[in-house]
Amino acid sequence: MASSTSPASAPAAVLCALLALAAALGARAGPLSPAYYEESCPHVYDTVRRVIQEARVGDPRIPASLIRLHFHDCFVNGCDGSLLLDDAGAMQSEKNALPNRGSARGFEVVDGIKAALESACPGVVSCADILALAAEISVELSGGPNWNVFLGRRDGMTANFDGANNLPAPTDDLDLLRQKFSDFNLDDTDFVALQGAHTIGRAQCRLFHDRLYNFSGSMQPDQTMDLAYLSELRQSCPASDSESTALSNLDPPTPDAFDNSYYGNILCNRGLLQSDQGMLSAPGGAAAPTAPIVGRFAASQADFFQSFATAMVKMGNIAPLTGSMGEIRRNCRVVNWG
Ligand code: HEM
Ligand SMILES: *[C@@H]1O[C@H](CO)[C@@H](O)[C@H](O)[C@H]1NC(C)=O
């Protein structure tokens, strides 16, 4: 008996060891997979890409706006598409929270992507995955790196208005911002790399007005800001209107190209938001702990691209809903019926 079981159990033991290894590796990579829709919606990538290509013809800012949506989704309740839900009954939309209201944009493009996917493969692709794919494609279309997008997230059934109000703010100090990222296991390299998304897109005057005229209630501009840049910004962002929605480019040298010039700006004290410049210099002139990473990315676009891609995959892995959790929304703005 013993001799007849042992030849069979030897390969079984090897098989079990392999399965355990695969499970361990799988657990480390998370439950998401780049091949998730290979059978169920083989053209998902091309479909998302086509809709974004069409949208950005009329609005070159769209790629930037879409990247930001993925960030604001993942940092609130995980990457579950909760940001996309509109107000409904007792549910308060995240879209109306302070960091998003009058600011987060691109929702119509997400609707367009969802509609195209519902006609190609109904009920299959989640809104949360659409945001992850749209972010990668937007970076790539803007000249940035590409990476394998992990897929298989499902959509949440609730919005978290208070959570959205706690998103990183441009007026948060460096330590608070680092804390908000490390809460999601994103280290300083991830933190500095992810803010490099500000290499494209725009920001409204009201979000940096204090830096130009009345920094920390001092009635003086932010002393860290380059003077020529200060006077440039004042031309489109007037003292008289601290609520102005006039736009400035986050990366003036190459406003719509995904490159590393954002970090070069910061080295020249030409970061637009307090949170951008704060990665280099702490108030009082002390060097910030993140300063060496800013220098490294300014010196090497390849380093920045690699770290950005790694950090985007990590951010996309924040608390996804998988298995039987959540649902696949049919319309990204509302939870399904029943
Ligand atoms: C320290 C953390 C961050 C802060 C405080 C911050 C803050 C801001 C602010 C205030 C704006 C301007 C919004 C407006 O004027 O309406 C903005 C725009 C933008 N943010 Fe961030 N952000 C942060 C991190 C990130 C991350 C991690 C990403 C993506 C990976 C990102 C992507 C963008 C993009 C692409 C835009 C331009 C959007 C557009 O033109 O529509 N940001 N951010
Ligand atoms: C300057 O900022 C302080 C504090 O933020 C505020 O109380 C004050 O009203 C501001 N002054 C002007 C002229 O905007």
Coordinates of C-alpha atoms and ligand atoms in Angstrom, one line a residue:
M1 CA 0.0 0.0 0.0
A2 CA 2.6 2.4 1.1
S3 CA 4.8 1.7 -2.0
S4 CA 1.8 2.3 -4.3
T5 CA 0.9 5.6 -2.9
S6 CA 4.3 7.1 -2.7
P7 CA 5.0 7.3 -6.5
A8 CA 1.6 9.0 -6.9
S9 CA 2.1 11.4 -4.0
A10 CA 5.5 12.6 -5.1
P11 CA 4.2 14.4 -8.2
A12 CA 1.2 15.5 -6.1
A13 CA 3.5 17.1 -3.6
V14 CA 5.3 18.9 -6.4
L15 CA 2.0 20.0 -7.8
C16 CA 0.9 21.2 -4.4
A17 CA 4.1 23.1 -3.9
L18 CA 3.6 24.8 -7.3
L19 CA 0.0 25.7 -6.6
A20 CA 1.0 27.1 -3.2
L21 CA 3.8 29.1 -4.9
A22 CA 1.3 30.4 -7.6
A23 CA -1.1 31.4 -4.9
A24 CA 1.6 33.2 -3.0
L25 CA 2.7 35.1 -6.1
G26 CA -0.9 35.7 -7.0
A27 CA -1.6 37.2 -3.6
R28 CA 1.3 39.5 -3.9
A29 CA 0.2 40.8 -7.3
G30 CA -3.3 41.1 -6.0
P31 CA -6.4 39.6 -7.5
L32 CA -6.4 41.8 -10.6
S33 CA -4.9 40.7 -13.9
P34 CA -4.0 42.4 -17.2
A35 CA -5.7 39.6 -19.1
Y36 CA -9.0 39.9 -17.2
Y37 CA -11.2 40.8 -20.3
E38 CA -9.3 38.7 -22.8
E39 CA -12.2 36.4 -23.4
S40 CA -15.2 38.5 -22.3
C41 CA -14.3 41.8 -24.0
P42 CA -11.3 41.3 -26.2
H43 CA -11.4 44.9 -27.7
V44 CA -11.8 46.7 -24.4
Y45 CA -8.5 48.6 -24.8
D46 CA -9.0 49.7 -28.3
T47 CA -12.5 50.8 -27.6
V48 CA -11.5 53.0 -24.6
R49 CA -8.6 54.4 -26.7
R50 CA -10.8 55.3 -29.6
V51 CA -13.3 57.3 -27.5
I52 CA -10.5 59.2 -25.8
Q53 CA -8.8 59.9 -29.1
E54 CA -12.1 61.4 -30.4
A55 CA -12.8 63.4 -27.3
R56 CA -9.4 65.0 -27.1
V57 CA -9.7 66.4 -30.7
G58 CA -12.2 68.9 -29.4
D59 CA -10.6 69.2 -25.9
P60 CA -6.9 68.7 -25.5
R61 CA -7.2 68.7 -21.7
I62 CA -9.3 65.5 -21.6
P63 CA -6.3 63.1 -21.0
A64 CA -5.3 65.2 -18.0
S65 CA -8.8 65.2 -16.6
L66 CA -9.2 61.5 -17.0
I67 CA -5.9 60.7 -15.2
R68 CA -7.1 62.8 -12.3
L69 CA -10.4 60.9 -12.1
H70 CA -8.6 57.6 -11.5
F71 CA -6.6 59.2 -8.7
H72 CA -9.7 60.7 -7.1
D73 CA -11.5 57.4 -7.4
C74 CA -8.8 55.3 -5.9
F75 CA -8.1 57.5 -2.9
V76 CA -11.8 57.3 -1.8
N77 CA -13.2 53.8 -0.9
G78 CA -10.5 52.3 -3.2
C79 CA -10.7 52.1 -7.0
D80 CA -14.4 51.3 -7.1
G81 CA -15.9 53.9 -9.5
S82 CA -17.6 55.6 -6.5
L83 CA -16.5 59.0 -7.8
L84 CA -18.7 58.5 -10.9
L85 CA -22.0 58.2 -9.0
D86 CA -24.4 61.1 -9.1
D87 CA -26.5 62.3 -6.2
A88 CA -29.3 59.8 -5.6
G89 CA -31.7 59.9 -2.6
A90 CA -29.7 59.9 0.6
M91 CA -26.5 59.2 -1.3
Q92 CA -24.3 62.4 -1.7
S93 CA -22.2 62.3 -4.7
E94 CA -18.4 62.7 -4.3
K95 CA -18.6 65.0 -7.3
N96 CA -19.9 67.7 -5.0
A97 CA -17.1 67.4 -2.4
L98 CA -14.8 70.4 -2.2
P99 CA -11.8 68.9 -4.2
N100 CA -14.1 67.8 -7.0
R101 CA -16.9 70.4 -7.3
G102 CA -16.3 72.7 -10.3
S103 CA -13.0 70.9 -10.8
A104 CA -13.2 67.2 -11.6
R105 CA -14.2 66.8 -15.2
G106 CA -14.3 64.3 -18.1
F107 CA -17.4 62.5 -16.8
E108 CA -19.1 62.8 -20.3
V109 CA -16.1 61.0 -21.8
V110 CA -16.4 58.2 -19.3
D111 CA -20.1 58.0 -20.2
G112 CA -19.1 57.7 -23.9
I113 CA -16.6 54.9 -23.1
K114 CA -19.2 53.1 -21.0
A115 CA -21.8 53.3 -23.8
A116 CA -19.3 52.0 -26.4
L117 CA -18.4 49.1 -24.1
E118 CA -22.0 48.3 -23.3
S119 CA -22.8 47.9 -26.9
A120 CA -19.6 45.7 -27.5
C121 CA -19.8 43.6 -24.4
P122 CA -22.9 44.4 -22.3
G123 CA -22.6 44.1 -18.5
V124 CA -18.9 43.1 -18.5
V125 CA -16.5 46.0 -18.0
S126 CA -16.7 47.9 -14.7
C127 CA -16.6 51.7 -14.4
A128 CA -13.6 51.4 -12.1
D129 CA -11.7 49.5 -14.7
I130 CA -12.7 52.1 -17.3
L131 CA -11.0 54.8 -15.2
A132 CA -7.8 52.6 -14.8
L133 CA -7.6 52.0 -18.5
A134 CA -8.4 55.6 -19.4
A135 CA -5.6 56.8 -17.2
E136 CA -3.0 54.6 -18.8
I137 CA -4.2 55.4 -22.3
S138 CA -4.2 59.1 -21.5
V139 CA -0.7 59.0 -20.3
E140 CA 0.4 57.1 -23.4
L141 CA -1.4 59.4 -25.8
S142 CA 0.3 62.4 -24.1
G143 CA 3.8 60.9 -24.8
G144 CA 4.3 59.2 -21.4
P145 CA 5.1 55.6 -20.5
N146 CA 2.9 52.6 -21.0
W147 CA 2.3 49.8 -18.6
N148 CA 0.1 46.7 -18.2
V149 CA -3.2 47.8 -16.6
F150 CA -4.4 45.3 -14.0
L151 CA -8.1 44.7 -14.4
G152 CA -11.0 42.9 -12.8
R153 CA -12.3 45.6 -10.3
R154 CA -16.0 45.7 -9.7
D155 CA -18.0 48.8 -9.0
G156 CA -19.1 50.0 -5.5
M157 CA -22.7 50.7 -4.5
T158 CA -22.1 53.8 -2.4
A159 CA -20.4 57.1 -2.6
N160 CA -18.2 58.6 0.2
F161 CA -18.7 62.3 0.3
D162 CA -16.7 62.8 3.5
G163 CA -13.9 60.7 2.2
A164 CA -13.8 62.8 -1.0
N165 CA -13.5 66.0 1.2
N166 CA -10.4 64.5 2.7
L167 CA -8.5 64.1 -0.7
P168 CA -5.1 65.6 -0.8
A169 CA -5.4 69.4 -1.0
P170 CA -3.0 71.9 -2.5
T171 CA -2.8 73.7 0.9
D172 CA -2.0 70.5 2.9
D173 CA 1.6 70.6 4.1
L174 CA 4.2 68.1 3.0
D175 CA 3.9 65.8 6.0
L176 CA 0.2 65.6 5.7
L177 CA 0.4 64.9 2.0
R178 CA 3.0 62.2 2.6
Q179 CA 0.8 60.7 5.3
K180 CA -2.2 60.6 2.9
F181 CA -0.2 58.6 0.4
S182 CA 1.5 56.3 2.9
D183 CA -2.0 55.5 4.3
F184 CA -2.3 53.6 1.0
N185 CA 1.2 52.1 1.1
L186 CA 2.5 54.6 -1.4
D187 CA 6.0 55.6 -0.4
D188 CA 7.9 58.9 -1.1
T189 CA 9.0 57.7 -4.5
D190 CA 5.4 56.9 -5.4
F191 CA 4.2 60.2 -3.9
V192 CA 6.7 62.3 -5.9
A193 CA 6.2 60.3 -9.1
L194 CA 2.4 60.4 -9.0
Q195 CA 2.4 64.2 -8.6
G196 CA 4.3 64.2 -11.8
A197 CA 0.9 63.8 -13.5
H198 CA 0.9 67.6 -13.1
T199 CA 3.1 67.6 -16.2
I200 CA -0.2 68.0 -18.1
G201 CA -3.5 69.8 -17.3
R202 CA -4.6 73.0 -15.8
A203 CA -5.4 74.5 -12.5
Q204 CA -7.8 77.3 -11.5
C205 CA -6.6 80.6 -10.1
R206 CA -8.6 80.2 -6.9
L207 CA -6.5 77.2 -6.0
F208 CA -3.2 79.1 -5.9
H209 CA -4.4 82.7 -5.5
D210 CA -3.1 82.9 -1.9
R211 CA 0.4 82.1 -3.2
L212 CA 0.4 85.1 -5.4
Y213 CA -1.0 87.7 -3.0
N214 CA -1.5 86.6 0.6
F215 CA 0.4 83.5 1.5
S216 CA -0.5 82.1 4.9
G217 CA -2.3 85.4 5.7
S218 CA 1.0 87.3 5.3
M219 CA -0.3 89.8 2.6
Q220 CA 2.9 88.7 0.7
P221 CA 3.4 86.2 -2.0
D222 CA 4.9 82.8 -1.3
Q223 CA 8.6 83.7 -0.9
T224 CA 9.7 80.5 -2.5
M225 CA 8.2 81.4 -5.8
D226 CA 10.4 82.6 -8.8
L227 CA 9.6 86.3 -9.3
A228 CA 9.2 86.1 -13.1
Y229 CA 6.8 83.2 -12.7
L230 CA 5.0 85.2 -10.0
S231 CA 4.3 88.1 -12.3
E232 CA 3.3 85.8 -15.2
L233 CA 0.7 84.1 -13.1
R234 CA -0.6 87.4 -11.7
Q235 CA -1.5 88.5 -15.2
S236 CA -4.2 85.8 -15.5
C237 CA -5.0 85.4 -11.8
P238 CA -6.0 88.9 -10.5
A239 CA -5.7 90.1 -7.0
S240 CA -9.3 91.3 -7.0
D241 CA -10.9 87.8 -7.4
S242 CA -9.7 85.1 -5.1
E243 CA -12.4 82.8 -6.4
S244 CA -11.4 83.2 -10.1
T245 CA -11.7 80.0 -12.2
A246 CA -9.2 81.3 -14.8
L247 CA -6.9 78.5 -15.8
S248 CA -3.1 78.2 -15.8
N249 CA -1.1 75.4 -17.2
L250 CA 0.4 73.1 -14.5
D251 CA 3.5 72.7 -16.6
P252 CA 3.9 75.8 -18.7
P253 CA 6.9 74.7 -20.9
T254 CA 5.0 71.7 -22.3
P255 CA 1.4 71.9 -21.1
D256 CA 0.0 68.9 -22.9
A257 CA 3.1 66.7 -23.1
F258 CA 3.7 64.0 -20.6
D259 CA 7.4 64.5 -19.8
N260 CA 9.7 65.4 -16.8
S261 CA 9.8 69.1 -17.3
Y262 CA 7.4 69.5 -14.3
Y263 CA 10.3 68.5 -12.0
G264 CA 12.6 71.0 -13.7
N265 CA 10.1 73.7 -13.0
I266 CA 10.1 72.8 -9.3
L267 CA 13.9 73.0 -9.2
C268 CA 13.5 76.6 -10.6
N269 CA 10.9 77.5 -8.0
R270 CA 8.2 77.4 -10.7
G271 CA 5.9 74.8 -9.2
L272 CA 2.3 76.1 -9.6
L273 CA 0.6 74.7 -6.5
Q274 CA 1.9 74.9 -3.0
S275 CA 1.8 71.1 -2.9
D276 CA 4.0 70.9 -6.1
Q277 CA 6.7 73.3 -4.8
G278 CA 6.5 71.8 -1.3
M279 CA 8.2 68.7 -2.4
L280 CA 11.4 70.7 -2.8
S281 CA 11.4 73.3 -0.1
A282 CA 9.7 73.3 3.3
P283 CA 8.5 76.6 4.8
G284 CA 11.4 78.5 6.2
G285 CA 13.7 77.4 3.4
A286 CA 14.6 74.0 4.8
A287 CA 15.1 71.2 2.2
A288 CA 12.2 68.8 2.1
P289 CA 12.9 65.0 2.5
T290 CA 11.4 64.5 -1.0
A291 CA 13.8 67.0 -2.6
P292 CA 16.3 64.3 -3.8
I293 CA 13.6 62.4 -5.6
V294 CA 12.5 65.6 -7.4
G295 CA 16.1 66.1 -8.5
R296 CA 16.4 62.5 -9.7
F297 CA 13.2 62.8 -11.9
A298 CA 14.3 66.2 -13.2
A299 CA 17.6 64.6 -14.3
S300 CA 16.2 61.5 -15.8
Q301 CA 12.9 61.2 -17.6
A302 CA 13.5 57.4 -17.9
D303 CA 13.6 57.2 -14.0
F304 CA 10.4 59.3 -13.8
F305 CA 8.6 57.2 -16.3
Q306 CA 9.5 53.9 -14.7
S307 CA 8.6 55.1 -11.2
F308 CA 5.3 56.7 -12.5
A309 CA 4.2 53.4 -14.1
T310 CA 5.1 51.4 -11.0
A311 CA 3.2 53.9 -8.8
M312 CA 0.1 53.9 -11.0
V313 CA -0.1 50.1 -10.8
K314 CA 0.2 50.4 -7.0
M315 CA -2.4 53.2 -6.8
G316 CA -4.7 51.1 -9.1
N317 CA -4.5 48.3 -6.6
I318 CA -6.0 50.2 -3.7
A319 CA -8.8 48.2 -2.2
P320 CA -10.4 46.8 -5.4
L321 CA -13.8 45.1 -5.1
T322 CA -13.5 41.6 -6.6
G323 CA -15.3 38.3 -6.7
S324 CA -19.0 38.8 -5.7
M325 CA -18.4 42.2 -4.1
G326 CA -20.0 45.2 -5.7
E327 CA -21.5 45.0 -9.2
I328 CA -20.8 45.8 -12.8
R329 CA -22.7 49.1 -13.2
R330 CA -24.6 49.5 -16.5
N331 CA -24.5 53.3 -16.2
C332 CA -21.5 54.7 -14.4
R333 CA -23.6 57.4 -12.8
V334 CA -26.1 55.1 -11.0
V335 CA -26.1 51.8 -9.2
N336 CA -28.0 49.1 -10.9
W337 CA -31.6 48.3 -10.0
G338 CA -32.3 45.6 -7.4
Ligands
HEM1 C1 -0.3 65.9 -3.5 C2 -1.4 65.5 -4.1 C3 -2.1 66.3 -5.1 C4 -2.7 67.5 -4.9 C5 -2.8 68.3 -3.7 C6 -3.4 67.8 -6.2 C7 -4.1 68.9 -6.5 C8 -4.5 69.3 -7.7 C9 -5.2 70.5 -8.0 C10 -5.6 71.6 -7.0 C11 -5.5 70.6 -9.3 C12 -6.2 71.7 -10.1 C13 -7.7 71.4 -10.1 C14 -8.5 72.6 -10.7 O1 -8.0 73.6 -10.9 O2 -9.7 72.4 -10.9 C15 -5.0 69.4 -9.9 C16 -5.0 69.0 -11.2 C17 -4.6 67.8 -11.7 N1 -4.2 66.7 -11.0 FE1 -3.6 66.8 -9.1 N2 -3.1 66.8 -7.1 C18 -2.4 65.8 -6.5 C19 -1.9 64.6 -7.0 C20 -2.3 64.2 -8.2 C21 -2.1 62.8 -8.6 C22 -1.6 61.7 -7.8 C23 -2.5 62.7 -9.9 C24 -2.6 61.6 -10.9 C25 -1.9 60.5 -10.8 C26 -3.0 64.1 -10.3 C27 -3.4 64.5 -11.5 C28 -3.9 65.7 -11.8 C29 -4.1 66.2 -13.2 C30 -3.8 65.4 -14.5 C31 -4.6 67.5 -13.1 C32 -5.1 68.4 -14.3 C33 -6.5 68.0 -14.5 C34 -7.2 68.8 -15.6 O3 -6.6 69.6 -16.3 O4 -8.4 68.6 -15.8 N3 -2.8 64.9 -9.2 N4 -4.4 68.6 -8.9
LIG2 C1 -5.2 87.2 3.9 O1 -5.3 86.0 4.4 C2 -5.9 85.9 5.7 C3 -5.8 84.5 6.3 O2 -5.9 83.6 5.3 C4 -7.3 86.4 5.7 O3 -7.9 86.4 7.0 C5 -7.3 87.8 5.1 O4 -8.7 88.3 4.9 C6 -6.6 87.9 3.8 N1 -6.5 89.3 3.3 C7 -6.9 89.6 2.1 C8 -6.8 91.1 1.8 O5 -7.3 88.8 1.2

